[in-house]
Amino acid sequence: MITKRLFRRPPIAVEIPPEVLSELRAGILVCTSPRSGSNHLAALMASAGLGNPLEWFGGRRLLELPDYPRDAPNQLLRALTDGRSSTGIYAIKIFASQFAQVAKSVNLPASLPNLHYVRLTRGDLLGQAISWTRARQTRKFRSTELRRAPPRYDGEAIARSLERLLMENLAWDGWFARNGLPFLPLTYEQVQQNPVGSLGAIAQLVGASLSGTDFESGLEIQRDRLSEEWRDRFLSEDADSPSFEHRKYPSRGLLRK
């Protein structure tokens, strides 16, 4: 372990080209976890000129764009250009597992200019776990996508998703606390109930103002009767209310891909 630490290169701060830096006004890092409503928030932010917070570090970009860079420094530069609105605000959506991967080579907070943090969570963690399990089965992560496989109830998969989401949240909570960083807390439920108010809070965070109130994400809620059926079945078959005991699942390198 000591040998590995001696020879491990510390994460670097990426040098931003002056022509890119001059176009940047402020940045937003949306720190979240899968199925937190982050796609909905990201699309709302883009429509409001508050950056284009996609998963610029790995994730869908690698699947959707064959020529997308594989290294974190160049992914960061793409985030600062393609993730920037005409307002000069750039935004990045990132999961704790992705952040941990990037941190192996890049010091993200030191690399991103005038950075502000949004912490997006979902109050209904079981619903989030059900949604994530179902999305991984069907490969349908947005309402605009086609379902590639039928969903099937799997209580162990839901419990495993729940534990992984708890670990994602714990990682973010610990990181913010350990570094004393301020952030804007938002929940999935808040964004759903008051999208304009949520966008207004984000705009205020970066010293911007909203132009208009008619913002749309183009996405629909995928939660339906099947989601509720799975919840009822999980609570009747797979809950462990008598204690704090929980099943032991392999982490599969949750925060270190």
Coordinates of N, CA and C in Angstrom, one line a residue, residues 16-250:
I16 N -6.6 25.4 -18.4 CA -7.6 25.8 -19.3 C -7.1 26.8 -20.4
P17 N -7.2 26.5 -21.7 CA -6.7 27.4 -22.7 C -7.4 28.8 -22.5
P18 N -6.6 29.9 -22.7 CA -7.1 31.2 -22.5 C -8.4 31.5 -23.3
E19 N -8.4 31.0 -24.5 CA -9.6 31.3 -25.4 C -10.9 30.6 -24.8
V20 N -10.7 29.5 -24.1 CA -11.9 28.8 -23.5 C -12.2 29.6 -22.2
L21 N -11.2 29.9 -21.4 CA -11.4 30.5 -20.1 C -12.1 31.9 -20.3
S22 N -11.8 32.6 -21.3 CA -12.4 33.9 -21.5 C -13.9 33.9 -21.8
E23 N -14.4 32.7 -22.2 CA -15.8 32.6 -22.4 C -16.6 32.1 -21.2
L24 N -15.9 31.9 -20.1 CA -16.6 31.3 -19.0 C -16.9 32.3 -17.9
R25 N -18.2 32.4 -17.5 CA -18.6 33.3 -16.5 C -18.7 32.6 -15.1
A26 N -19.2 31.5 -15.0 CA -19.4 30.7 -13.8 C -19.7 29.3 -14.1
G27 N -19.4 28.4 -13.1 CA -19.6 27.0 -13.3 C -20.5 26.4 -12.3
I28 N -21.2 25.3 -12.6 CA -22.1 24.6 -11.7 C -21.7 23.1 -11.8
L29 N -21.4 22.5 -10.6 CA -21.3 21.1 -10.5 C -22.5 20.5 -9.8
V30 N -23.3 19.7 -10.6 CA -24.5 19.1 -10.0 C -24.0 17.7 -9.4
C31 N -23.9 17.6 -8.1 CA -23.4 16.4 -7.5 C -24.6 15.6 -7.1
T32 N -24.7 14.4 -7.6 CA -26.0 13.6 -7.5 C -25.7 12.2 -7.6
S33 N -26.8 11.4 -7.8 CA -26.7 9.9 -7.9 C -27.7 9.5 -9.0
P34 N -27.6 8.3 -9.5 CA -28.5 7.8 -10.5 C -30.0 7.9 -10.1
R35 N -30.8 8.3 -11.1 CA -32.3 8.3 -10.9 C -32.8 9.3 -9.8
S36 N -32.1 10.4 -9.7 CA -32.4 11.4 -8.8 C -33.2 12.5 -9.4
G37 N -33.6 12.3 -10.7 CA -34.3 13.4 -11.4 C -33.3 14.3 -12.1
S38 N -32.0 13.9 -12.2 CA -31.0 14.8 -12.7 C -31.1 15.1 -14.2
N39 N -31.7 14.1 -14.9 CA -31.9 14.4 -16.4 C -32.9 15.5 -16.5
H40 N -34.0 15.5 -15.7 CA -35.0 16.5 -15.8 C -34.4 17.9 -15.4
L41 N -33.7 17.9 -14.3 CA -33.1 19.2 -13.9 C -32.1 19.7 -14.9
A42 N -31.3 18.8 -15.5 CA -30.3 19.2 -16.5 C -31.0 19.8 -17.7
A43 N -32.1 19.2 -18.1 CA -32.8 19.8 -19.3 C -33.4 21.1 -18.9
L44 N -33.9 21.3 -17.7 CA -34.5 22.6 -17.3 C -33.4 23.6 -17.2
M45 N -32.2 23.3 -16.7 CA -31.1 24.2 -16.6 C -30.7 24.7 -18.0
A46 N -30.6 23.7 -18.9 CA -30.2 24.1 -20.3 C -31.2 25.0 -20.9
S47 N -32.5 24.8 -20.7 CA -33.5 25.7 -21.3 C -33.5 27.1 -20.6
A48 N -32.9 27.2 -19.4 CA -32.9 28.4 -18.7 C -31.5 29.2 -18.9
G49 N -30.7 28.6 -19.7 CA -29.3 29.2 -19.9 C -28.4 29.0 -18.8
L50 N -28.6 28.0 -18.0 CA -27.8 27.7 -16.8 C -26.8 26.5 -17.1
G51 N -26.2 26.5 -18.2 CA -25.3 25.5 -18.6 C -26.0 24.3 -19.2
N52 N -25.2 23.3 -19.5 CA -25.7 22.1 -20.1 C -25.2 20.9 -19.3
P53 N -25.7 20.6 -18.2 CA -25.1 19.7 -17.2 C -25.3 18.2 -17.6
L54 N -24.6 17.7 -18.5 CA -24.6 16.3 -18.9 C -23.5 15.6 -18.1
E55 N -23.5 14.2 -18.3 CA -22.4 13.4 -17.7 C -21.2 13.5 -18.6
W56 N -20.5 14.6 -18.4 CA -19.3 14.8 -19.3 C -18.1 13.9 -19.0
F57 N -18.2 13.3 -17.8 CA -17.1 12.4 -17.4 C -17.6 11.0 -17.5
G58 N -17.3 10.4 -18.7 CA -17.8 9.0 -18.9 C -19.3 8.9 -19.1
G59 N -19.9 7.9 -18.5 CA -21.3 7.8 -18.7 C -21.8 7.7 -20.1
R60 N -22.9 8.4 -20.4 CA -23.6 8.3 -21.7 C -22.8 8.9 -22.8
R61 N -21.9 9.8 -22.5 CA -21.1 10.4 -23.6 C -20.3 9.4 -24.3
L62 N -19.7 8.4 -23.6 CA -18.9 7.4 -24.2 C -19.7 6.5 -25.0
L63 N -21.0 6.3 -24.6 CA -21.8 5.4 -25.4 C -22.4 6.1 -26.6
E64 N -22.7 7.3 -26.5 CA -23.4 8.1 -27.6 C -22.5 8.6 -28.6
L65 N -21.2 9.0 -28.2 CA -20.3 9.6 -29.1 C -19.0 8.8 -29.3
P66 N -18.9 8.1 -30.4 CA -17.7 7.2 -30.6 C -16.4 7.9 -30.5
D67 N -16.3 9.2 -30.8 CA -15.1 9.9 -30.8 C -14.9 10.7 -29.5
Y68 N -15.7 10.4 -28.5 CA -15.6 11.2 -27.3 C -14.3 10.8 -26.6
P69 N -13.6 11.8 -26.0 CA -12.3 11.5 -25.4 C -12.4 10.6 -24.2
R70 N -11.5 9.7 -24.0 CA -11.5 8.7 -22.9 C -10.8 9.2 -21.7
D71 N -9.9 10.3 -21.8 CA -9.2 10.7 -20.7 C -9.9 11.9 -20.0
A72 N -9.7 12.0 -18.7 CA -10.4 13.0 -17.9 C -10.1 14.4 -18.3
P73 N -8.8 14.8 -18.6 CA -8.5 16.2 -18.9 C -9.2 16.7 -20.1
N74 N -9.3 15.8 -21.2 CA -10.0 16.2 -22.4 C -11.5 16.2 -22.2
Q75 N -12.0 15.3 -21.4 CA -13.4 15.3 -21.1 C -13.8 16.6 -20.3
L76 N -12.9 17.1 -19.5 CA -13.1 18.3 -18.8 C -13.2 19.5 -19.8
L77 N -12.3 19.5 -20.8 CA -12.3 20.6 -21.7 C -13.6 20.6 -22.6
R78 N -14.1 19.4 -22.8 CA -15.4 19.3 -23.5 C -16.5 19.8 -22.7
A79 N -16.5 19.5 -21.4 CA -17.5 20.0 -20.4 C -17.5 21.6 -20.4
L80 N -16.3 22.2 -20.6 CA -16.3 23.6 -20.5 C -16.7 24.3 -21.8
T81 N -16.7 23.5 -22.9 CA -17.2 24.1 -24.2 C -18.6 23.6 -24.5
D82 N -18.8 22.3 -24.6 CA -20.1 21.8 -24.9 C -21.1 21.9 -23.8
G83 N -20.6 22.0 -22.6 CA -21.4 22.2 -21.4 C -21.7 23.6 -21.0
R84 N -21.3 24.5 -21.9 CA -21.5 26.0 -21.6 C -22.7 26.5 -22.4
S85 N -23.5 27.4 -21.8 CA -24.6 28.1 -22.4 C -24.1 29.4 -23.0
S86 N -24.9 30.0 -23.8 CA -24.5 31.3 -24.4 C -24.3 32.4 -23.3
T87 N -24.8 32.1 -22.2 CA -24.7 33.0 -21.0 C -23.3 33.0 -20.4
G88 N -22.5 32.0 -20.8 CA -21.2 31.9 -20.3 C -21.1 31.0 -19.0
I89 N -22.3 30.4 -18.7 CA -22.3 29.5 -17.5 C -22.2 28.1 -18.1
Y90 N -21.3 27.3 -17.5 CA -21.1 25.9 -17.8 C -21.6 25.1 -16.6
A91 N -22.0 23.8 -17.0 CA -22.5 23.0 -15.9 C -22.1 21.5 -16.2
I92 N -22.0 20.8 -15.2 CA -21.6 19.4 -15.2 C -22.4 18.6 -14.2
K93 N -23.0 17.5 -14.7 CA -23.7 16.5 -13.8 C -22.7 15.4 -13.5
I94 N -22.6 15.0 -12.3 CA -21.6 13.9 -11.9 C -22.1 13.1 -10.8
F95 N -21.9 11.8 -10.8 CA -22.2 10.9 -9.7 C -20.9 10.7 -8.9
A96 N -21.1 10.3 -7.7 CA -20.0 10.1 -6.8 C -19.0 9.1 -7.4
S97 N -19.5 8.0 -8.0 CA -18.6 7.0 -8.6 C -17.8 7.6 -9.7
Q98 N -18.4 8.5 -10.5 CA -17.7 9.2 -11.6 C -16.6 10.1 -11.0
F99 N -17.0 10.9 -10.0 CA -16.1 11.8 -9.3 C -14.8 11.1 -8.8
A100 N -15.1 9.9 -8.2 CA -14.0 9.1 -7.7 C -13.0 8.7 -8.8
Q101 N -13.6 8.3 -10.0 CA -12.8 7.9 -11.1 C -11.9 9.1 -11.6
V102 N -12.6 10.2 -11.8 CA -11.9 11.4 -12.3 C -10.7 11.8 -11.3
A103 N -11.0 11.7 -10.0 CA -10.0 12.1 -9.0 C -8.7 11.3 -9.1
K104 N -8.7 10.2 -9.8 CA -7.5 9.4 -9.9 C -6.4 10.2 -10.7
S105 N -6.9 11.1 -11.6 CA -5.9 11.8 -12.5 C -6.1 13.3 -12.5
V106 N -7.3 13.8 -12.1 CA -7.6 15.2 -12.2 C -8.2 15.8 -10.9
N107 N -7.6 16.9 -10.5 CA -8.2 17.6 -9.4 C -9.3 18.5 -9.9
L108 N -10.5 18.0 -9.8 CA -11.7 18.6 -10.5 C -12.0 20.0 -9.9
P109 N -12.1 20.2 -8.5 CA -12.4 21.5 -8.0 C -11.3 22.5 -8.3
A110 N -10.1 22.1 -8.4 CA -9.0 23.1 -8.7 C -8.9 23.4 -10.2
S111 N -9.6 22.6 -11.1 CA -9.5 22.7 -12.5 C -10.7 23.6 -13.0
L112 N -11.8 23.6 -12.3 CA -13.0 24.3 -12.8 C -13.1 25.7 -12.3
P113 N -13.1 26.7 -13.2 CA -13.1 28.1 -12.8 C -14.4 28.5 -12.2
N114 N -14.3 29.4 -11.2 CA -15.5 30.0 -10.6 C -16.6 29.0 -10.3
L115 N -16.3 27.9 -9.6 CA -17.2 26.8 -9.5 C -18.2 26.9 -8.3
H116 N -19.4 26.5 -8.5 CA -20.4 26.4 -7.5 C -21.0 25.0 -7.5
Y117 N -21.6 24.7 -6.3 CA -22.1 23.3 -6.2 C -23.6 23.2 -5.9
V118 N -24.2 22.3 -6.6 CA -25.6 22.0 -6.4 C -25.6 20.5 -5.9
R119 N -26.3 20.2 -4.8 CA -26.4 18.9 -4.3 C -27.8 18.4 -4.5
L120 N -28.0 17.5 -5.5 CA -29.4 17.0 -5.8 C -29.6 15.7 -5.3
T121 N -30.6 15.5 -4.4 CA -31.0 14.2 -3.8 C -32.4 13.9 -4.1
R122 N -32.8 12.7 -3.7 CA -34.2 12.3 -3.9 C -34.7 11.8 -2.5
G123 N -35.8 12.4 -2.1 CA -36.3 12.0 -0.7 C -36.7 10.6 -0.7
D124 N -37.4 10.1 -1.7 CA -37.9 8.7 -1.8 C -36.8 7.8 -2.3
L125 N -35.9 7.3 -1.4 CA -34.8 6.5 -1.8 C -35.2 5.1 -2.3
L126 N -36.3 4.5 -1.7 CA -36.7 3.3 -2.3 C -37.3 3.4 -3.7
G127 N -38.0 4.5 -3.9 CA -38.5 4.8 -5.2 C -37.4 5.0 -6.2
Q128 N -36.3 5.6 -5.7 CA -35.1 5.8 -6.6 C -34.4 4.5 -6.9
A129 N -34.4 3.6 -5.9 CA -33.8 2.3 -6.2 C -34.6 1.5 -7.1
I130 N -35.9 1.6 -7.0 CA -36.8 0.8 -7.9 C -36.6 1.4 -9.3
S131 N -36.6 2.7 -9.5 CA -36.4 3.3 -10.8 C -35.1 2.9 -11.4
W132 N -34.0 2.9 -10.6 CA -32.7 2.6 -11.1 C -32.6 1.1 -11.6
T133 N -33.2 0.2 -10.8 CA -33.3 -1.2 -11.1 C -34.0 -1.4 -12.5
R134 N -35.1 -0.7 -12.5 CA -36.0 -0.9 -13.7 C -35.3 -0.3 -15.0
A135 N -34.6 0.9 -14.8 CA -33.9 1.5 -16.0 C -32.8 0.6 -16.4
R136 N -32.0 0.0 -15.5 CA -30.9 -0.9 -16.0 C -31.4 -2.1 -16.7
Q137 N -32.6 -2.6 -16.3 CA -33.2 -3.8 -16.9 C -33.6 -3.4 -18.3
T138 N -34.3 -2.3 -18.5 CA -34.9 -2.0 -19.8 C -34.0 -1.2 -20.7
R139 N -33.0 -0.6 -20.1 CA -32.1 0.3 -20.8 C -32.8 1.6 -21.2
K140 N -33.8 1.9 -20.5 CA -34.6 3.1 -20.8 C -34.4 4.1 -19.6
F141 N -33.5 5.0 -19.8 CA -33.2 6.0 -18.7 C -33.9 7.3 -18.9
R142 N -34.5 7.5 -20.0 CA -35.3 8.7 -20.2 C -36.6 8.4 -20.9
S143 N -37.6 9.2 -20.6 CA -39.0 8.9 -21.2 C -38.9 8.9 -22.7
T144 N -38.0 9.6 -23.3 CA -37.9 9.8 -24.7 C -37.2 8.6 -25.4
E145 N -36.7 7.6 -24.6 CA -36.0 6.5 -25.2 C -36.9 5.3 -25.3
L146 N -36.5 4.3 -26.2 CA -37.3 3.1 -26.3 C -36.8 2.1 -25.3
R147 N -37.7 1.3 -24.9 CA -37.4 0.2 -24.0 C -36.8 -1.0 -24.8
R148 N -35.6 -1.5 -24.3 CA -34.9 -2.5 -25.0 C -35.2 -3.9 -24.4
A149 N -35.7 -4.0 -23.2 CA -36.0 -5.3 -22.6 C -37.2 -5.1 -21.6
P150 N -37.9 -6.1 -21.4 CA -39.1 -6.0 -20.4 C -38.6 -5.9 -19.0
P151 N -39.2 -5.1 -18.1 CA -38.9 -5.1 -16.7 C -39.4 -6.4 -16.0
R152 N -38.6 -6.8 -15.0 CA -39.1 -8.0 -14.2 C -38.7 -7.7 -12.7
Y153 N -39.6 -8.0 -11.8 CA -39.3 -7.8 -10.4 C -38.2 -8.6 -9.9
D154 N -37.2 -7.9 -9.2 CA -36.1 -8.6 -8.6 C -35.8 -7.9 -7.3
G155 N -36.3 -8.4 -6.2 CA -36.1 -7.8 -4.9 C -34.6 -7.6 -4.5
E156 N -33.8 -8.6 -4.8 CA -32.4 -8.5 -4.5 C -31.7 -7.3 -5.3
A157 N -32.1 -7.2 -6.5 CA -31.5 -6.1 -7.3 C -32.0 -4.7 -6.8
I158 N -33.2 -4.6 -6.3 CA -33.7 -3.4 -5.8 C -32.9 -3.1 -4.5
A159 N -32.7 -4.1 -3.6 CA -32.0 -3.9 -2.4 C -30.5 -3.5 -2.7
R160 N -30.0 -4.1 -3.7 CA -28.6 -3.8 -4.1 C -28.5 -2.4 -4.6
S161 N -29.5 -2.0 -5.4 CA -29.5 -0.6 -5.9 C -29.7 0.4 -4.7
L162 N -30.5 0.1 -3.7 CA -30.7 0.9 -2.6 C -29.4 1.1 -1.8
E163 N -28.7 0.1 -1.6 CA -27.4 0.2 -0.9 C -26.4 1.0 -1.6
R164 N -26.3 0.8 -3.0 CA -25.4 1.6 -3.8 C -25.7 3.1 -3.8
L165 N -27.0 3.4 -3.8 CA -27.4 4.8 -3.7 C -27.1 5.4 -2.3
L166 N -27.3 4.6 -1.3 CA -26.9 5.1 0.0 C -25.4 5.4 0.1
M167 N -24.6 4.5 -0.5 CA -23.1 4.8 -0.6 C -22.8 6.0 -1.4
E168 N -23.5 6.2 -2.5 CA -23.3 7.4 -3.3 C -23.6 8.7 -2.5
N169 N -24.7 8.7 -1.8 CA -25.1 9.8 -0.9 C -24.1 10.0 0.2
L170 N -23.6 8.9 0.8 CA -22.7 9.0 1.9 C -21.3 9.6 1.4
A171 N -20.9 9.2 0.2 CA -19.7 9.7 -0.4 C -19.7 11.2 -0.6
W172 N -20.9 11.7 -1.1 CA -21.0 13.1 -1.3 C -21.1 13.9 0.0
D173 N -21.9 13.4 0.9 CA -22.0 14.0 2.2 C -20.7 14.1 2.9
G174 N -19.9 13.1 2.9 CA -18.6 13.1 3.6 C -17.6 14.0 2.9
W175 N -17.7 14.1 1.6 CA -16.8 14.9 0.8 C -17.0 16.4 1.1
F176 N -18.3 16.8 1.1 CA -18.7 18.2 1.3 C -18.3 18.6 2.8
A177 N -18.6 17.7 3.7 CA -18.3 17.9 5.1 C -16.8 18.0 5.3
R178 N -16.0 17.1 4.7 CA -14.6 17.1 4.9 C -13.9 18.3 4.4
N179 N -14.4 18.9 3.3 CA -13.8 20.0 2.7 C -14.4 21.3 3.0
G180 N -15.5 21.3 3.8 CA -16.1 22.6 4.2 C -16.7 23.4 3.1
L181 N -17.2 22.7 2.1 CA -17.7 23.4 0.9 C -19.2 23.7 1.0
P182 N -19.6 25.0 0.6 CA -21.0 25.3 0.6 C -21.6 24.8 -0.7
F183 N -22.9 24.5 -0.6 CA -23.6 24.0 -1.7 C -25.1 24.3 -1.6
L184 N -25.7 24.3 -2.8 CA -27.2 24.5 -2.8 C -27.9 23.2 -2.8
P185 N -28.6 22.9 -1.7 CA -29.3 21.6 -1.6 C -30.7 21.7 -2.4
L186 N -30.9 20.7 -3.3 CA -32.2 20.6 -4.0 C -32.6 19.1 -3.9
T187 N -33.9 18.9 -3.9 CA -34.4 17.5 -4.0 C -35.2 17.4 -5.3
Y188 N -35.3 16.1 -5.7 CA -36.1 15.8 -6.9 C -37.5 16.3 -6.7
E189 N -38.0 16.2 -5.5 CA -39.4 16.6 -5.2 C -39.5 18.1 -5.3
Q190 N -38.6 18.8 -4.9 CA -38.6 20.3 -5.0 C -38.6 20.7 -6.5
V191 N -37.8 20.1 -7.3 CA -37.7 20.5 -8.7 C -39.0 20.2 -9.4
Q192 N -39.6 19.0 -9.0 CA -40.9 18.6 -9.6 C -42.0 19.6 -9.2
Q193 N -42.0 20.0 -8.0 CA -43.1 20.8 -7.5 C -43.0 22.3 -7.8
N194 N -41.7 22.8 -7.9 CA -41.5 24.2 -8.2 C -40.2 24.3 -9.1
P195 N -40.4 24.0 -10.3 CA -39.2 24.1 -11.2 C -38.6 25.5 -11.4
V196 N -39.5 26.5 -11.5 CA -39.0 27.9 -11.6 C -38.3 28.4 -10.4
G197 N -38.8 28.0 -9.2 CA -38.2 28.4 -8.0 C -36.8 27.7 -7.8
S198 N -36.7 26.5 -8.3 CA -35.5 25.7 -8.2 C -34.4 26.3 -9.1
L199 N -34.9 26.7 -10.4 CA -34.0 27.3 -11.3 C -33.6 28.7 -10.8
G200 N -34.5 29.4 -10.2 CA -34.1 30.7 -9.6 C -33.1 30.6 -8.6
A201 N -33.1 29.6 -7.7 CA -32.1 29.4 -6.7 C -30.8 29.1 -7.3
I202 N -30.7 28.3 -8.4 CA -29.5 28.0 -9.1 C -28.9 29.2 -9.7
A203 N -29.8 30.0 -10.4 CA -29.4 31.3 -11.0 C -28.7 32.2 -10.0
Q204 N -29.4 32.3 -8.8 CA -28.9 33.2 -7.8 C -27.5 32.7 -7.3
L205 N -27.3 31.4 -7.3 CA -26.1 30.8 -6.8 C -24.9 31.3 -7.7
V206 N -25.1 31.5 -9.0 CA -24.0 31.9 -9.9 C -24.1 33.4 -10.3
G207 N -25.0 34.1 -9.6 CA -25.1 35.6 -9.9 C -25.8 35.9 -11.2
A208 N -26.7 35.0 -11.6 CA -27.4 35.2 -12.8 C -28.9 35.5 -12.5
S209 N -29.7 35.7 -13.5 CA -31.1 35.9 -13.4 C -31.8 35.2 -14.5
L210 N -33.0 34.7 -14.2 CA -33.8 34.0 -15.2 C -34.5 34.9 -16.2
S211 N -34.5 34.5 -17.4 CA -35.2 35.3 -18.4 C -36.5 34.5 -18.8
G212 N -37.6 34.9 -18.2 CA -38.8 34.2 -18.4 C -39.1 33.1 -17.3
T213 N -40.3 32.5 -17.5 CA -40.7 31.4 -16.5 C -41.2 30.2 -17.2
D214 N -41.1 30.1 -18.5 CA -41.6 29.0 -19.3 C -40.5 28.1 -19.7
F215 N -40.1 27.2 -18.7 CA -39.0 26.3 -19.0 C -39.5 24.8 -19.0
E216 N -39.1 24.1 -20.0 CA -39.5 22.7 -20.1 C -38.3 21.8 -20.3
S217 N -38.4 20.6 -19.8 CA -37.4 19.6 -20.0 C -37.6 18.6 -21.1
G218 N -38.9 18.5 -21.5 CA -39.2 17.6 -22.6 C -39.3 16.2 -22.1
L219 N -39.2 15.9 -20.8 CA -39.2 14.6 -20.3 C -40.5 14.4 -19.5
E220 N -40.9 13.1 -19.4 CA -42.1 12.8 -18.6 C -41.7 11.9 -17.5
I221 N -42.5 11.9 -16.4 CA -42.2 11.0 -15.3 C -42.5 9.5 -15.7
Q222 N -41.5 8.7 -15.5 CA -41.7 7.3 -15.9 C -42.3 6.4 -14.8
R223 N -42.4 6.9 -13.6 CA -43.0 6.2 -12.5 C -44.4 5.9 -12.8
D224 N -44.9 4.7 -12.6 CA -46.3 4.3 -12.9 C -46.8 3.2 -12.0
R225 N -47.9 2.6 -12.4 CA -48.5 1.6 -11.5 C -47.5 0.4 -11.2
L226 N -46.7 0.1 -12.2 CA -45.8 -1.0 -12.0 C -44.8 -0.7 -10.9
S227 N -44.3 0.6 -10.9 CA -43.4 1.0 -9.9 C -44.0 0.8 -8.5
E228 N -45.3 1.2 -8.3 CA -46.0 1.0 -7.0 C -46.2 -0.4 -6.7
E229 N -46.4 -1.3 -7.7 CA -46.5 -2.7 -7.4 C -45.2 -3.3 -6.9
W230 N -44.1 -2.8 -7.5 CA -42.8 -3.3 -7.1 C -42.5 -2.8 -5.7
R231 N -42.9 -1.6 -5.3 CA -42.7 -1.1 -4.0 C -43.5 -2.0 -3.0
D232 N -44.7 -2.2 -3.2 CA -45.6 -3.0 -2.3 C -45.0 -4.4 -2.2
R233 N -44.5 -5.0 -3.3 CA -44.0 -6.3 -3.2 C -42.6 -6.3 -2.4
F234 N -41.8 -5.3 -2.6 CA -40.6 -5.2 -1.9 C -40.8 -5.1 -0.4
L235 N -41.7 -4.3 0.0 CA -42.0 -4.0 1.4 C -42.6 -5.3 2.1
S236 N -43.3 -6.1 1.3 CA -43.9 -7.3 1.9 C -42.9 -8.5 1.8
E237 N -42.0 -8.5 0.9 CA -41.1 -9.7 0.7 C -39.7 -9.5 1.1
D238 N -39.2 -8.2 0.9 CA -37.7 -8.0 1.0 C -37.3 -7.0 2.1
A239 N -38.2 -6.4 2.8 CA -37.8 -5.5 3.9 C -37.3 -6.3 5.0
D240 N -36.5 -5.6 5.9 CA -35.9 -6.2 7.1 C -36.2 -5.3 8.3
S241 N -37.4 -5.1 8.6 CA -37.8 -4.1 9.6 C -37.4 -4.5 11.1
P242 N -37.2 -5.8 11.4 CA -36.8 -6.1 12.8 C -35.5 -5.6 13.3
S243 N -34.6 -5.2 12.4 CA -33.3 -4.8 12.8 C -32.6 -3.9 11.8
F244 N -31.4 -3.5 12.1 CA -30.6 -2.7 11.1 C -29.8 -3.7 10.2
E245 N -30.1 -4.9 10.3 CA -29.3 -5.9 9.4 C -29.7 -5.7 8.0
H246 N -28.7 -5.9 7.1 CA -28.9 -5.8 5.7 C -28.1 -6.9 5.0
R247 N -28.5 -7.2 3.8 CA -27.8 -8.2 3.1 C -26.4 -7.7 2.6
K248 N -25.5 -8.6 2.5 CA -24.2 -8.2 2.0 C -24.1 -8.5 0.5
Y249 N -23.9 -7.4 -0.2 CA -23.8 -7.5 -1.7 C -22.4 -7.1 -2.1
P250 N -21.8 -7.6 -3.1 CA -20.5 -7.2 -3.5 C -20.6 -5.8 -4.1

